[in-house]
Amino acid sequence: MADIVKGEAGLSRAVELLAAGEAVALPTETVYGLAADATDGEAVAKIFEAKGRPRFNPLIVHVADMKMAADIAIFDSLSRKLAAAFWPGPLTIVLPLRIGHKIHPLVSAGLDTVGLRMPDGLAHEVIARLDRPLAAPSANSSGRISATSAAAVAADLGPKIPLILDGGPTPVGVESTIVKIEDGMVRLLRPGGVSAEDIEAVVNTPLLRGPSEKIEAPGMLASHYAPAAAVRLGATALMPGEALLAFGSFAISGSPLATRNLSPSGDLREAAANLFSHLAELDASGASTIAVTPIPKHGLGEAINDRLARAAAPRDNPATAK
Ligand code: TXA
Ligand code: MG
């Protein structure tokens, strides 16, 4: 059961646990977040595990200052203007990831963009002391409403996490507004704590609304997560020219062009942390097909299988959109 802690003692325990690769609940000005070191894949996998998320949605990355933000993403003049006006605060800006950034691919769900925000209050203090960016979705089980108090977090996720940093009720109470910069325009992806009018006043132009032609909500297209190579699931034997994505000690016949094992010991948390990088590496091998051995469907296995099913789905077929 999670300890609920407050004040300076709570703050330092939260930082300690985060530095040790744990997922910890903490207050932001919007809602409580379930946070982990955004550069540590296994720590981030613990977030998905605790929330019971059936799929790997990209997570918002929380930073303490513009230096940390600029190490992660590329800002243009518009996004810089928005950050100057609303950070720290309840605005998330989706930006292109910078080459050489340290964000783990599980956080961005393998996308080349990242949702960034600089929170206020205790969360800000934790990130500054940790000196590392934090990935944090709202601290609630998948499908439940966001928690705005430590007690609400405890009632939902208490048995699954080690610590809840209690900062009292969150002042904003709804999630951050999410915007994306598109060709010099700002698109509203999710309404939230900063009003559209306030954003329009800063950028001096009406917001674009609704989904763009580019894919915004990951998972909208079944084939969205696809590598260049075809993906073949549930493989029990290899065909010539295939690369192999294995799990555990599953034995398979044939000689792969390249091999990665998501977790030789069969640990689903480790497998989740390795999923995107292994897929990318096998894709880079030039194989026309990546064969994937069966992966258990329990726990994080559900999200891993969901992601792989999307990677294996027929390409460019709007009929498979969901
Ligand atoms: O106020 C908030 O935003 C809270 C606190 C904890 O910061 N966090 C939060 O996170 O609401 P979450 O995971 O519940 O919602 C994040 C949303 C998801 O809908 C996700 O799809 C979207 O942000 N998102 C994240 N990265 C994205 C990206 N690169 N492109 C498009 N959407 C993205
Ligand atoms: Mg949420």
Coordinates of C-alpha atoms and ligand atoms in Angstrom, one line a residue:
M1 CA 0.0 0.0 0.0
A2 CA 1.3 3.4 -0.9
D3 CA 2.6 5.7 1.8
I4 CA 0.9 9.1 1.7
V5 CA 3.6 11.7 2.6
K6 CA 3.7 15.5 2.9
G7 CA 6.1 18.4 3.2
E8 CA 9.9 18.4 3.0
A9 CA 10.2 14.7 4.1
G10 CA 7.7 13.7 1.5
L11 CA 9.4 15.7 -1.2
S12 CA 12.8 14.1 -0.6
R13 CA 11.3 10.6 -0.5
A14 CA 9.6 11.1 -3.8
V15 CA 12.8 12.3 -5.4
E16 CA 14.7 9.3 -3.9
L17 CA 12.2 6.8 -5.2
L18 CA 12.1 8.4 -8.7
A19 CA 15.8 8.4 -8.9
A20 CA 15.7 4.7 -8.0
G21 CA 13.4 4.0 -11.0
E22 CA 10.0 3.8 -9.1
A23 CA 6.7 5.3 -10.2
V24 CA 5.3 7.8 -7.7
A25 CA 2.1 9.8 -7.6
L26 CA 2.4 13.5 -7.2
P27 CA 0.3 16.6 -7.5
T28 CA 0.5 19.0 -10.5
E29 CA -1.7 22.1 -10.7
T30 CA -4.1 20.2 -12.9
V31 CA -4.6 16.7 -11.5
Y32 CA -2.4 14.2 -9.7
G33 CA 0.1 12.5 -12.0
L34 CA 1.7 9.0 -11.8
A35 CA 5.3 10.0 -12.5
A36 CA 8.5 8.2 -13.5
D37 CA 11.9 9.2 -14.9
A38 CA 11.2 9.7 -18.6
T39 CA 14.7 8.5 -19.5
D40 CA 14.2 5.1 -17.8
G41 CA 12.1 2.5 -19.8
E42 CA 11.5 0.1 -17.0
A43 CA 10.4 2.9 -14.7
V44 CA 8.0 4.1 -17.4
A45 CA 6.7 0.6 -17.9
K46 CA 5.7 0.6 -14.2
I47 CA 3.3 3.5 -15.0
F48 CA 1.5 1.5 -17.6
E49 CA 1.5 -1.5 -15.3
A50 CA 0.0 0.4 -12.4
K51 CA -2.6 2.1 -14.6
G52 CA -3.5 -1.1 -16.3
R53 CA -3.5 0.7 -19.7
P54 CA -4.5 -1.7 -22.4
R55 CA -2.3 0.1 -24.9
F56 CA 0.8 2.4 -24.8
N57 CA -0.4 5.9 -25.4
P58 CA 2.3 8.5 -25.5
L59 CA 2.8 10.2 -22.1
I60 CA 3.3 13.9 -21.4
V61 CA 6.9 14.8 -20.4
H62 CA 7.2 17.3 -17.5
V63 CA 10.2 19.6 -17.3
A64 CA 11.5 22.1 -14.7
D65 CA 12.9 24.8 -17.0
M66 CA 13.5 25.8 -20.6
K67 CA 16.9 24.3 -20.7
M68 CA 15.5 20.8 -19.9
A69 CA 12.7 21.4 -22.5
A70 CA 15.1 22.5 -25.2
D71 CA 17.3 19.4 -24.7
I72 CA 14.2 17.3 -25.5
A73 CA 12.3 19.1 -28.3
I74 CA 12.7 21.7 -31.0
F75 CA 11.0 24.9 -30.3
D76 CA 10.0 27.4 -33.0
S77 CA 9.0 31.0 -32.4
L78 CA 5.3 30.1 -31.8
S79 CA 6.0 27.4 -29.3
R80 CA 8.5 29.6 -27.5
K81 CA 5.8 32.3 -27.3
L82 CA 3.3 29.8 -25.8
A83 CA 5.8 28.5 -23.3
A84 CA 6.7 32.1 -22.2
A85 CA 3.1 32.9 -21.8
F86 CA 1.8 29.8 -20.1
W87 CA 4.6 27.9 -18.4
P88 CA 4.7 26.9 -15.6
G89 CA 1.1 26.1 -16.1
P90 CA -1.6 23.8 -17.5
L91 CA -0.5 23.8 -21.2
T92 CA 1.1 20.9 -23.0
I93 CA 2.8 21.6 -26.3
V94 CA 3.4 18.8 -28.8
L95 CA 6.8 19.4 -30.5
P96 CA 9.3 17.5 -32.7
L97 CA 11.8 15.5 -30.6
R98 CA 15.4 16.7 -30.9
I99 CA 18.1 14.3 -32.2
G100 CA 20.1 12.9 -29.3
H101 CA 17.3 13.5 -26.8
K102 CA 17.2 11.1 -23.8
I103 CA 13.5 10.4 -23.6
H104 CA 12.8 6.7 -23.6
P105 CA 10.8 5.5 -26.7
L106 CA 8.1 4.0 -24.5
V107 CA 7.2 7.6 -23.4
S108 CA 6.6 8.9 -26.9
A109 CA 5.1 5.6 -28.0
G110 CA 7.7 5.5 -30.8
L111 CA 6.5 8.8 -32.3
D112 CA 8.9 11.5 -33.4
T113 CA 7.0 14.1 -31.4
V114 CA 6.6 14.7 -27.6
G115 CA 4.0 16.4 -25.5
L116 CA 5.9 18.8 -23.1
R117 CA 4.7 20.8 -20.2
M118 CA 6.3 22.7 -17.3
P119 CA 4.0 22.1 -14.2
D120 CA 3.8 24.4 -11.3
G121 CA 4.1 23.7 -7.5
L122 CA 5.3 20.5 -5.9
A123 CA 5.7 18.7 -9.3
H124 CA 8.0 21.5 -10.4
E125 CA 10.1 21.2 -7.2
V126 CA 10.4 17.4 -7.6
I127 CA 11.6 17.7 -11.2
A128 CA 14.1 20.4 -10.4
R129 CA 15.6 18.4 -7.5
L130 CA 15.7 15.1 -9.5
D131 CA 17.1 17.1 -12.5
R132 CA 15.5 14.7 -14.9
P133 CA 12.3 15.0 -16.9
L134 CA 9.2 13.1 -15.6
A135 CA 6.8 11.2 -17.7
A136 CA 3.4 11.4 -16.1
P137 CA -0.1 10.5 -17.1
S138 CA -3.0 11.3 -14.8
A139 CA -2.8 9.1 -11.7
N140 CA -5.9 6.9 -12.2
S141 CA -6.6 3.4 -13.5
S142 CA -7.2 3.2 -17.2
G143 CA -10.8 4.3 -17.9
R144 CA -11.4 6.0 -14.5
I145 CA -11.6 9.7 -13.9
S146 CA -8.5 11.7 -13.0
A147 CA -7.6 12.1 -9.3
T148 CA -7.5 15.6 -7.9
S149 CA -6.6 14.6 -4.3
A150 CA -4.1 12.2 -2.6
A151 CA -7.1 10.3 -1.1
A152 CA -8.6 9.7 -4.6
V153 CA -5.2 8.4 -5.9
A154 CA -4.9 6.1 -2.8
A155 CA -8.4 4.7 -3.3
D156 CA -7.6 3.8 -6.9
L157 CA -3.9 3.1 -7.3
G158 CA -2.9 2.8 -3.6
P159 CA -2.1 -1.0 -3.6
K160 CA 0.0 -0.7 -6.8
I161 CA 2.4 2.1 -6.1
P162 CA 4.9 2.8 -3.3
L163 CA 4.3 6.5 -2.6
I164 CA 1.8 9.3 -3.0
L165 CA 3.1 12.8 -2.4
D166 CA 0.2 14.8 -0.9
G167 CA 0.0 18.4 -1.9
G168 CA -3.7 18.9 -1.1
P169 CA -6.4 19.2 -3.7
T170 CA -5.1 20.3 -7.2
P171 CA -6.1 23.9 -7.9
V172 CA -7.0 23.5 -11.6
G173 CA -8.8 20.2 -11.4
V174 CA -8.9 19.4 -15.1
E175 CA -6.0 18.1 -17.3
S176 CA -3.8 20.4 -19.2
T177 CA -4.8 21.8 -22.6
I178 CA -2.8 20.1 -25.4
V179 CA -1.8 22.0 -28.5
K180 CA 0.3 21.2 -31.5
I181 CA 2.2 23.6 -33.7
E182 CA 1.4 22.9 -37.4
D183 CA 3.0 25.0 -40.2
G184 CA 2.8 28.2 -38.1
M185 CA -0.7 27.5 -36.8
V186 CA -1.7 26.1 -33.4
R187 CA -4.1 23.1 -33.3
L188 CA -6.1 22.3 -30.2
L189 CA -5.8 18.6 -29.5
R190 CA -7.4 18.5 -26.1
P191 CA -9.2 21.4 -24.2
G192 CA -8.0 21.8 -20.6
G193 CA -6.8 24.1 -18.0
V194 CA -5.8 27.0 -20.3
S195 CA -8.8 28.3 -22.4
A196 CA -8.7 28.4 -26.2
E197 CA -9.4 32.2 -26.0
D198 CA -6.4 32.8 -23.8
I199 CA -4.2 30.9 -26.3
E200 CA -5.7 32.8 -29.2
A201 CA -5.0 36.1 -27.5
V202 CA -1.3 35.2 -27.3
V203 CA -0.8 33.8 -30.8
N204 CA -3.2 36.4 -32.4
T205 CA -4.9 33.8 -34.6
P206 CA -7.8 31.4 -34.2
L207 CA -6.9 27.8 -33.2
L208 CA -7.3 25.0 -35.6
R209 CA -9.6 22.4 -34.1
G210 CA -10.2 18.7 -34.5
P211 CA -7.8 16.1 -35.8
S212 CA -5.5 17.1 -38.6
E213 CA -4.7 15.1 -41.7
K214 CA -1.6 14.0 -39.9
I215 CA -2.3 11.5 -37.2
E216 CA -2.7 13.2 -33.8
A217 CA -4.3 10.7 -31.5
P218 CA -2.0 7.7 -31.5
G219 CA -3.9 4.6 -32.1
M220 CA -6.3 6.3 -34.5
L221 CA -5.0 4.2 -37.3
A222 CA -4.5 0.6 -36.7
S223 CA -1.3 0.5 -38.7
H224 CA 0.1 3.7 -37.1
Y225 CA 2.9 2.0 -35.2
A226 CA 4.1 0.1 -38.2
P227 CA 7.9 -0.2 -39.0
A228 CA 8.9 -0.3 -42.6
A229 CA 9.1 -4.1 -42.5
A230 CA 6.0 -6.2 -42.4
V231 CA 5.3 -7.7 -39.0
R232 CA 4.2 -11.3 -38.6
L233 CA 2.8 -12.3 -35.2
G234 CA 2.7 -15.6 -33.3
A235 CA 5.6 -17.0 -35.4
T236 CA 6.6 -20.6 -34.5
A237 CA 9.0 -21.0 -37.4
L238 CA 11.1 -18.5 -39.4
M239 CA 10.9 -18.0 -43.1
P240 CA 14.0 -17.1 -45.2
G241 CA 15.0 -13.4 -44.9
E242 CA 13.0 -12.7 -41.7
A243 CA 14.2 -10.9 -38.6
L244 CA 13.2 -12.3 -35.2
L245 CA 11.6 -10.5 -32.3
A246 CA 11.6 -13.1 -29.5
F247 CA 10.3 -13.2 -26.0
G248 CA 11.6 -15.4 -23.2
S249 CA 13.1 -18.8 -24.1
F250 CA 10.6 -19.6 -26.8
A251 CA 12.5 -21.9 -29.3
I252 CA 12.0 -21.3 -33.0
S253 CA 13.5 -23.0 -36.1
G254 CA 15.2 -21.2 -38.9
S255 CA 18.0 -18.6 -39.1
P256 CA 17.0 -15.0 -38.7
L257 CA 18.6 -12.0 -40.5
A258 CA 18.8 -10.3 -37.1
T259 CA 17.5 -11.1 -33.6
R260 CA 16.3 -9.2 -30.6
N261 CA 14.8 -10.7 -27.4
L262 CA 12.4 -8.4 -25.6
S263 CA 13.2 -10.2 -22.4
P264 CA 15.2 -13.4 -22.3
S265 CA 13.9 -14.1 -18.7
G266 CA 10.3 -13.5 -19.8
D267 CA 9.7 -10.3 -17.8
L268 CA 6.9 -8.3 -19.4
R269 CA 8.1 -5.0 -17.8
E270 CA 11.5 -5.4 -19.4
A271 CA 9.8 -6.4 -22.7
A272 CA 7.7 -3.2 -22.7
A273 CA 10.7 -1.1 -22.1
N274 CA 12.5 -2.8 -25.0
L275 CA 9.6 -2.9 -27.5
F276 CA 10.1 0.2 -29.6
S277 CA 13.9 0.2 -29.7
H278 CA 14.0 -3.5 -30.6
L279 CA 11.4 -3.0 -33.4
A280 CA 13.4 -0.1 -34.7
E281 CA 16.7 -2.0 -34.7
L282 CA 15.2 -5.0 -36.5
D283 CA 13.6 -2.7 -39.0
A284 CA 17.1 -1.2 -39.6
S285 CA 18.4 -4.7 -40.4
G286 CA 16.7 -4.4 -43.8
A287 CA 14.6 -7.5 -43.3
S288 CA 11.4 -7.5 -45.2
T289 CA 9.5 -9.1 -42.4
I290 CA 9.8 -9.1 -38.6
A291 CA 8.6 -12.4 -37.1
V292 CA 7.4 -12.2 -33.5
T293 CA 7.1 -15.1 -31.2
P294 CA 4.0 -15.4 -29.0
I295 CA 3.9 -13.0 -26.1
P296 CA 1.7 -13.6 -23.0
K297 CA -1.4 -11.5 -22.9
H298 CA -1.6 -10.8 -19.1
G299 CA -0.4 -7.6 -17.4
L300 CA 1.7 -5.4 -19.6
G301 CA 1.5 -8.2 -22.3
E302 CA -1.9 -6.8 -23.3
A303 CA -0.4 -3.4 -24.3
I304 CA 2.6 -5.1 -25.9
N305 CA 0.3 -7.3 -28.0
D306 CA -2.0 -4.3 -28.8
R307 CA 1.0 -2.4 -30.1
L308 CA 2.3 -5.4 -32.1
A309 CA -1.1 -6.0 -33.6
R310 CA -1.1 -2.4 -34.9
A311 CA 2.4 -2.8 -36.3
A312 CA 1.1 -6.0 -38.1
A313 CA -2.1 -4.5 -39.4
P314 CA -2.6 -4.0 -43.2
R315 CA -1.0 -0.7 -44.1
D316 CA -2.7 2.5 -45.3
N317 CA -6.1 1.1 -45.1
P318 CA -8.6 3.6 -43.5
A319 CA -11.0 0.8 -43.0
T320 CA -8.8 -0.5 -40.2
A321 CA -8.8 2.8 -38.5
K322 CA -10.2 2.7 -34.9
Ligands
TXA1 O1 -2.8 17.8 -16.8 C1 -2.3 16.9 -17.5 O2 -2.0 16.9 -18.7 C2 -2.0 15.6 -16.7 C3 -0.9 15.9 -15.6 C4 -0.5 14.7 -14.8 O3 0.2 16.5 -16.2 N1 -1.5 14.5 -17.5 C5 -2.4 13.9 -18.4 O4 -1.8 12.9 -19.1 O5 -3.6 14.2 -18.6 P1 -2.6 11.7 -19.8 O6 -1.6 10.6 -20.2 O7 -3.7 11.3 -19.0 O8 -3.0 12.4 -21.2 C6 -2.0 12.7 -22.1 C7 -2.6 12.9 -23.5 C8 -3.0 11.7 -24.2 O9 -4.3 11.9 -24.7 C9 -2.0 11.5 -25.3 O10 -2.5 10.9 -26.4 C10 -1.6 12.9 -25.6 O11 -1.6 13.5 -24.3 N2 -0.2 13.0 -26.1 C11 0.9 12.8 -25.5 N3 2.0 12.9 -26.3 C12 1.5 13.2 -27.5 C13 2.0 13.4 -28.9 N4 3.3 13.3 -29.1 N5 1.1 13.7 -29.9 C14 -0.2 13.8 -29.6 N6 -0.8 13.6 -28.4 C15 0.0 13.3 -27.4
MG2 MG -5.7 10.7 -18.2

